[in-house]
Tab-separated table of C-alpha atoms in Angstrom:
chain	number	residue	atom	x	y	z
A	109	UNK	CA	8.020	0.038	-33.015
A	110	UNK	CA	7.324	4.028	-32.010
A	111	UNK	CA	3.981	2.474	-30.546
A	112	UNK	CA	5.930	0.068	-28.367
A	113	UNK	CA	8.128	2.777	-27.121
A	114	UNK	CA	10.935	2.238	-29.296
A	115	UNK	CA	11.222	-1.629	-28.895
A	116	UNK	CA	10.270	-4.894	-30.395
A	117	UNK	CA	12.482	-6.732	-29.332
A	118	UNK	CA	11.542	-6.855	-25.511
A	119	UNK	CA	8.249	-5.335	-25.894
A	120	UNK	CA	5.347	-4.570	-27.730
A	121	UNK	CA	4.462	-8.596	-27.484
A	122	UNK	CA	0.167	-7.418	-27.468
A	123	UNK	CA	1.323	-5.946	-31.131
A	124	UNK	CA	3.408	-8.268	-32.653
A	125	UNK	CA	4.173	-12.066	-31.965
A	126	UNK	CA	7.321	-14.132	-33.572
A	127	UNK	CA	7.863	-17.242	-34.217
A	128	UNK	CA	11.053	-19.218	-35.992
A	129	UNK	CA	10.807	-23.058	-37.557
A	130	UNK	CA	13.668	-23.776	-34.860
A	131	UNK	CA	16.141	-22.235	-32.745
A	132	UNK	CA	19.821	-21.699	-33.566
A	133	UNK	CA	21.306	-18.690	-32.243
A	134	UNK	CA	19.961	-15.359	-30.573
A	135	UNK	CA	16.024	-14.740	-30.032
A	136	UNK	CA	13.030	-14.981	-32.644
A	137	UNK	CA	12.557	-11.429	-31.714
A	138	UNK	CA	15.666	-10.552	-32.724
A	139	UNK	CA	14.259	-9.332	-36.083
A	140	UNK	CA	12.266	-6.768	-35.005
A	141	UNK	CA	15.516	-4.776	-33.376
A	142	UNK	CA	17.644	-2.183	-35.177
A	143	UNK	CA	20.547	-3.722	-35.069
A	144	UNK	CA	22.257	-6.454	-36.455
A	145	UNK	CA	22.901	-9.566	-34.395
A	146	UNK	CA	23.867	-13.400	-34.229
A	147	UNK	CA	20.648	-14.855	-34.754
A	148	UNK	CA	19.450	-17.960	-37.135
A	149	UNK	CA	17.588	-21.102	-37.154
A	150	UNK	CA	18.714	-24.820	-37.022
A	151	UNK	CA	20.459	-26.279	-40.334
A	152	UNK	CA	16.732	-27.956	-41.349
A	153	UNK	CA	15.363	-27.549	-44.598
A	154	UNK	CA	12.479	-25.373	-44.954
A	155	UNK	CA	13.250	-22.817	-42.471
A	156	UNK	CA	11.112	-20.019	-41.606
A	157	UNK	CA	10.579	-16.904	-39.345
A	158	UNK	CA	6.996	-15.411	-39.259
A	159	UNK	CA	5.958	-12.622	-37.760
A	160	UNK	CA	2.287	-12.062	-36.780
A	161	UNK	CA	0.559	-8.682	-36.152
A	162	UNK	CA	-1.744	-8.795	-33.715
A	163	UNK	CA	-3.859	-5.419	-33.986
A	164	UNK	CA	-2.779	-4.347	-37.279
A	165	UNK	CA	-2.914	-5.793	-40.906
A	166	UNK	CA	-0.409	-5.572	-43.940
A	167	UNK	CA	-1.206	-5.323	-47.805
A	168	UNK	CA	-0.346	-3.738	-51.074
A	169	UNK	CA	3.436	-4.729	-50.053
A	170	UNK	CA	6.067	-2.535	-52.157
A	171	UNK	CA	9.536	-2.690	-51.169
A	172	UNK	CA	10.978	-4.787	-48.122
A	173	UNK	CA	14.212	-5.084	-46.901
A	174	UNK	CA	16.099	-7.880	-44.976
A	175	UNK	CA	19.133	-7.745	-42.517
A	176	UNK	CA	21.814	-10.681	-42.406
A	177	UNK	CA	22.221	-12.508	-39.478
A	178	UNK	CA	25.766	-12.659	-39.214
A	179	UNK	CA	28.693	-10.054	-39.136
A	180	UNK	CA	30.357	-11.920	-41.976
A	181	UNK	CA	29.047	-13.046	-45.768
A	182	UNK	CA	28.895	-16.394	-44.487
A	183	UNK	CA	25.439	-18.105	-44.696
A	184	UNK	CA	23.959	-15.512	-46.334
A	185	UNK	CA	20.663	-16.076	-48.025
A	186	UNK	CA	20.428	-17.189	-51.584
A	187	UNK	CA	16.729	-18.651	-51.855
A	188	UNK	CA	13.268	-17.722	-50.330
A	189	UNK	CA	9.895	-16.694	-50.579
A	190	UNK	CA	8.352	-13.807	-48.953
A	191	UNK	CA	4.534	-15.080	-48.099
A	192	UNK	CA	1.583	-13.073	-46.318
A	193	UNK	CA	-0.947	-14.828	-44.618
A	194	UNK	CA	-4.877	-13.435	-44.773
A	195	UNK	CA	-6.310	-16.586	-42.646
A	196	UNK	CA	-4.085	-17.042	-39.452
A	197	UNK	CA	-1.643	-19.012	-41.497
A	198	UNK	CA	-4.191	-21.758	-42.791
A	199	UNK	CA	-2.794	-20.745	-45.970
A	200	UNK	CA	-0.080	-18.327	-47.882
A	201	UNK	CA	-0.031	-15.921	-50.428
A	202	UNK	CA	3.578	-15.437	-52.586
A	203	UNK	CA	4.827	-11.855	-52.430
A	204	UNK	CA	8.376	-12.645	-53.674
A	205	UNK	CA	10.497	-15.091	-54.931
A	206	UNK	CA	14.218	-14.982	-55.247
A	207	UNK	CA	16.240	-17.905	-56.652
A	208	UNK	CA	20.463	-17.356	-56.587
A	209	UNK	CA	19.881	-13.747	-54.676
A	210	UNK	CA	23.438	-12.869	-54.084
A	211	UNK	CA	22.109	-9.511	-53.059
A	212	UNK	CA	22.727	-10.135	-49.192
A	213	UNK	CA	27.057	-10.599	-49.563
A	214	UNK	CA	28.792	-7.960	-47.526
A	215	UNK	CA	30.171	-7.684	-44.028
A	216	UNK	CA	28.986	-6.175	-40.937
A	217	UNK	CA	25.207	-7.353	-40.757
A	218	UNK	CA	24.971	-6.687	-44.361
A	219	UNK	CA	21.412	-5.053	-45.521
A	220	UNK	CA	19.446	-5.099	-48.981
A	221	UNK	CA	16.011	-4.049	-50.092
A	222	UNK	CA	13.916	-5.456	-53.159
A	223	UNK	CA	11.230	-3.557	-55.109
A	224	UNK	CA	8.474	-5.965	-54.683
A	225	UNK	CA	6.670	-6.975	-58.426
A	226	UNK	CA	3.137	-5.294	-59.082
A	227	UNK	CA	1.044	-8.091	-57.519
A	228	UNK	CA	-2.263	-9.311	-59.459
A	229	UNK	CA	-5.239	-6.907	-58.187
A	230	UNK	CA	-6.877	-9.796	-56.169
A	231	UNK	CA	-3.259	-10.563	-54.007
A	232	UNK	CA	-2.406	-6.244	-53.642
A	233	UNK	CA	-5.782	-5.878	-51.942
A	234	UNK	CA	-5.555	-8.934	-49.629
A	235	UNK	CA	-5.038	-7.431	-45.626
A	236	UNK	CA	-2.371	-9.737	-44.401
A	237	UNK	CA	-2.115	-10.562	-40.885
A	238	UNK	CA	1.042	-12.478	-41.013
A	239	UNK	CA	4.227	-12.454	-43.276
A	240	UNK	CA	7.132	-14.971	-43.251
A	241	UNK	CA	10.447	-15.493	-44.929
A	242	UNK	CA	11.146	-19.349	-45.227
A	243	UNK	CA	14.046	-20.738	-47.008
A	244	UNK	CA	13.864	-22.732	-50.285
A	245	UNK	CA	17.152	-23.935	-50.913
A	246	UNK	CA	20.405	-23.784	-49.171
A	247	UNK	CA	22.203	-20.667	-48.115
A	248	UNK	CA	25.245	-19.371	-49.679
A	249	UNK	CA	27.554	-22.086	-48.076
A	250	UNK	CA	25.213	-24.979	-48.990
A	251	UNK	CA	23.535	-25.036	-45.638
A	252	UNK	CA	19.932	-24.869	-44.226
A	253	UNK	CA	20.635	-22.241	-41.207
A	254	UNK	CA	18.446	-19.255	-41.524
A	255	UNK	CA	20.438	-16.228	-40.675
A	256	UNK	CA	18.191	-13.226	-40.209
A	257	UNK	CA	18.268	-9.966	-38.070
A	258	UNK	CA	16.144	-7.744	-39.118
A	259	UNK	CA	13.614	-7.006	-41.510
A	260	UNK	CA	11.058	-4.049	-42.739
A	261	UNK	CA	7.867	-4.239	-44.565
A	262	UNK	CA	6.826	-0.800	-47.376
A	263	UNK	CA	3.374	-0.919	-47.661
A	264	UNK	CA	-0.254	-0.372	-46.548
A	265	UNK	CA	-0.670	-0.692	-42.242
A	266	UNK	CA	-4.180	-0.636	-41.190
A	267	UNK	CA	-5.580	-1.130	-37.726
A	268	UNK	CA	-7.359	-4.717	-36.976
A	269	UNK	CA	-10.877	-4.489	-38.129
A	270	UNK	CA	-13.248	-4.942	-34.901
A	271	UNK	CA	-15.034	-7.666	-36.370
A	272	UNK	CA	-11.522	-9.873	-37.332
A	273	UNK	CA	-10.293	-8.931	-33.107
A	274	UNK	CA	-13.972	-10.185	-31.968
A	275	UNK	CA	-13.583	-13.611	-34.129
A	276	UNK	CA	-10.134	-14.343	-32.871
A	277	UNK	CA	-11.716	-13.327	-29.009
A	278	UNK	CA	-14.155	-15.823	-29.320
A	279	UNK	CA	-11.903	-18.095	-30.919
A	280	UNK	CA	-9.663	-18.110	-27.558
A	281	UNK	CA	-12.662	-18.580	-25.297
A	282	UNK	CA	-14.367	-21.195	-27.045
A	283	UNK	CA	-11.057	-23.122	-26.987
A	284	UNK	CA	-10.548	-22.097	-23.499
A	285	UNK	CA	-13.764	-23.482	-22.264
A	286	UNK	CA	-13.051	-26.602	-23.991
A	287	UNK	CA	-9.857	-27.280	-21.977
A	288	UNK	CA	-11.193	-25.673	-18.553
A	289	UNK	CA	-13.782	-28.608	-18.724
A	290	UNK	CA	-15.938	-27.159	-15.919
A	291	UNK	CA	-12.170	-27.074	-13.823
A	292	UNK	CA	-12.187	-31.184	-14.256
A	293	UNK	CA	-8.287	-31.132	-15.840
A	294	UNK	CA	-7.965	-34.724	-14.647
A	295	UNK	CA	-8.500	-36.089	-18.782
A	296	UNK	CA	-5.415	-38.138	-19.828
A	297	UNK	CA	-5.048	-38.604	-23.611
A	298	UNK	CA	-1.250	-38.322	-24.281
A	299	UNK	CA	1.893	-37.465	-22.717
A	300	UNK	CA	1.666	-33.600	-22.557
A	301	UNK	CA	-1.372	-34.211	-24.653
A	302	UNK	CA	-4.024	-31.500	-24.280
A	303	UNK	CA	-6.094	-31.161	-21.351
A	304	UNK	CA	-3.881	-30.851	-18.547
A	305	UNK	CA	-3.504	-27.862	-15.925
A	306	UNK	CA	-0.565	-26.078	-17.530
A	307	UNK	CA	-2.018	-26.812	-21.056
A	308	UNK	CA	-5.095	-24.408	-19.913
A	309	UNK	CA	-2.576	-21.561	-18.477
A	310	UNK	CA	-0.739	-21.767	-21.606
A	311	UNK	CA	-3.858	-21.259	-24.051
A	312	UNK	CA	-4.989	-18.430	-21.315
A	313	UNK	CA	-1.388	-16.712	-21.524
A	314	UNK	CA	-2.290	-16.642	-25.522
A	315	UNK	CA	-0.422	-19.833	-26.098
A	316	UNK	CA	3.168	-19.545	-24.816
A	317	UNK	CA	4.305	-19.849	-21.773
A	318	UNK	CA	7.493	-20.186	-22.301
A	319	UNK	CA	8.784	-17.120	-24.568
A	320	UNK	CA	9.575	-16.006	-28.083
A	321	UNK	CA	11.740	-18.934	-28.847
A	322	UNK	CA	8.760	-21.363	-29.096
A	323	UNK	CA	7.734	-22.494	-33.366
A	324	UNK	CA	4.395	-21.225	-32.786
A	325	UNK	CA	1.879	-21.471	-35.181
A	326	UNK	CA	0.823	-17.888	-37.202
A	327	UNK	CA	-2.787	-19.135	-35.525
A	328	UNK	CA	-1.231	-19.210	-32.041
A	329	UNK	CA	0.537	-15.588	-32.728
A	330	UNK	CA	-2.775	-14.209	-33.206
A	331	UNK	CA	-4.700	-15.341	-30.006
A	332	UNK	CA	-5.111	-12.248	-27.677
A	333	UNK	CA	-2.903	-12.566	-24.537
A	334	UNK	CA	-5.917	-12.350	-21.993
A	335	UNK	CA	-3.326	-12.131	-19.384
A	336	UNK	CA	0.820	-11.592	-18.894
A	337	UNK	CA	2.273	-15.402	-18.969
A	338	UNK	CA	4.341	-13.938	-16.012
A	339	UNK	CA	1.384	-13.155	-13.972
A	340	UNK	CA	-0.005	-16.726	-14.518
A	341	UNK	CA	2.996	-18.913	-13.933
A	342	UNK	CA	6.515	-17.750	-12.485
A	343	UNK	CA	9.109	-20.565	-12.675
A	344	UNK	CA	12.965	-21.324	-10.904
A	345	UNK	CA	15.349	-24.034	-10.523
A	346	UNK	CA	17.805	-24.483	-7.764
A	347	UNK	CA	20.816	-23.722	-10.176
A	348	UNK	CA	21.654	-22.116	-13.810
């Protein structure tokens, strides 16, 4: 956040991406502020929020420490994992499990932190590059909504290896050649199938176009934003 200026929430998107299994209320973004606000998912089991880090890595993972979603107890969370991801999401690690966690149960954008279990040597010296929270039962009034609002990570920050930045570089170019096609975007495969003009600009803009409400993939977090999304495409309609 202090290398953002202060703020996740509307900046710092070339540090950190975010990404939500569906969208409810408020922003995905919304848990990287410092206050509590409305914000949750859809009422769809499984529910997630991930955050990627784009230039930095995460391991040895001590303490962490959630905010509620909601100015009230209601929907409070009750069961989740907390996962880290080492391989652009391709597969996760377990940090933390809680099962019946009543520990999130005040008012006011209640707040709790959990001491993290000593890990197995192999998982406390695994970088992550990703962490998410995703819901494994219901919430505390038997629903699937994902209230969340914040959240903070005690542990090991390291700056991107060179070599890890370079990969996902080439990554983004290889993949962008493939859908520039020599500038022949005339290939029809699906409706809003690859391979189309705006498909390119979107993979160029670091795959979003849109914004931070988009369930992007951890792998689609990563990709280096070669260039601002609003310096690629600008969009209006005639009325809001």
């Amino acid at each position: 956040r202090e290398e953002a200026g202060g703020d996740l929430v509307n900046g710092g998107k070339d540090l950190v991406g975010v990404s939500r299994s569906s969208n409810g209320r408020g922003k995905a973004r919304d848990v990287l502020g410092t206050e509590g606000v409305f914000c949750c998912t859809k009422n769809e089991p499984g529910s997630w929020w991930q955050i990627a880090f784009k230039r930095h890595q995460v391991r040895g993972i001590k303490r962490y420490a959630l905010r509620h979603g909601y100015d009230y107890r209601y929907h409070s969370l009750r069961n989740w994992r907390l996962e880290g991801s080492s391989d652009g999401g391709e597969s996760w690690s377990l940090i933390m499990e809680h099962n019946g966690d009543e520990s999130l149960n005040g008012n006011g954008y209640a707040t709790h932190s959990w001491e993290v279990p000593q890990q197995q040597e192999e998982e406390e010296d695994k970088w992550f590059d990703a962490i998410r929270i995703i819901q494994t039962g219901t919430n505390s009034d038997g629903y699937h909504y994902l209230y969340l609002s914040g959240i903070e990570l005690y542990g090991d920050l390291r700056e991107t290896p060179p070599e890890v930045l370079e990969q996902r570089a080439a990554a983004l170019k290889t993949e962008l050649a493939a859908a520039w096609n020599g500038g022949d975007l005339t290939a029809y495969e699906s409706d809003f199938g690859g391979g189309g003009a705006i498909d390119y600009l979107r993979k160029e803009a670091g795959g979003d176009l849109v914004g931070d409400d988009e369930p992007l993939s951890v792998s689609s977090l990563l990709l280096p934003t070669t260039t601002a999304a609003e310096d690629l495409v600008g969009v209006s309609r005639s009325s809001n």
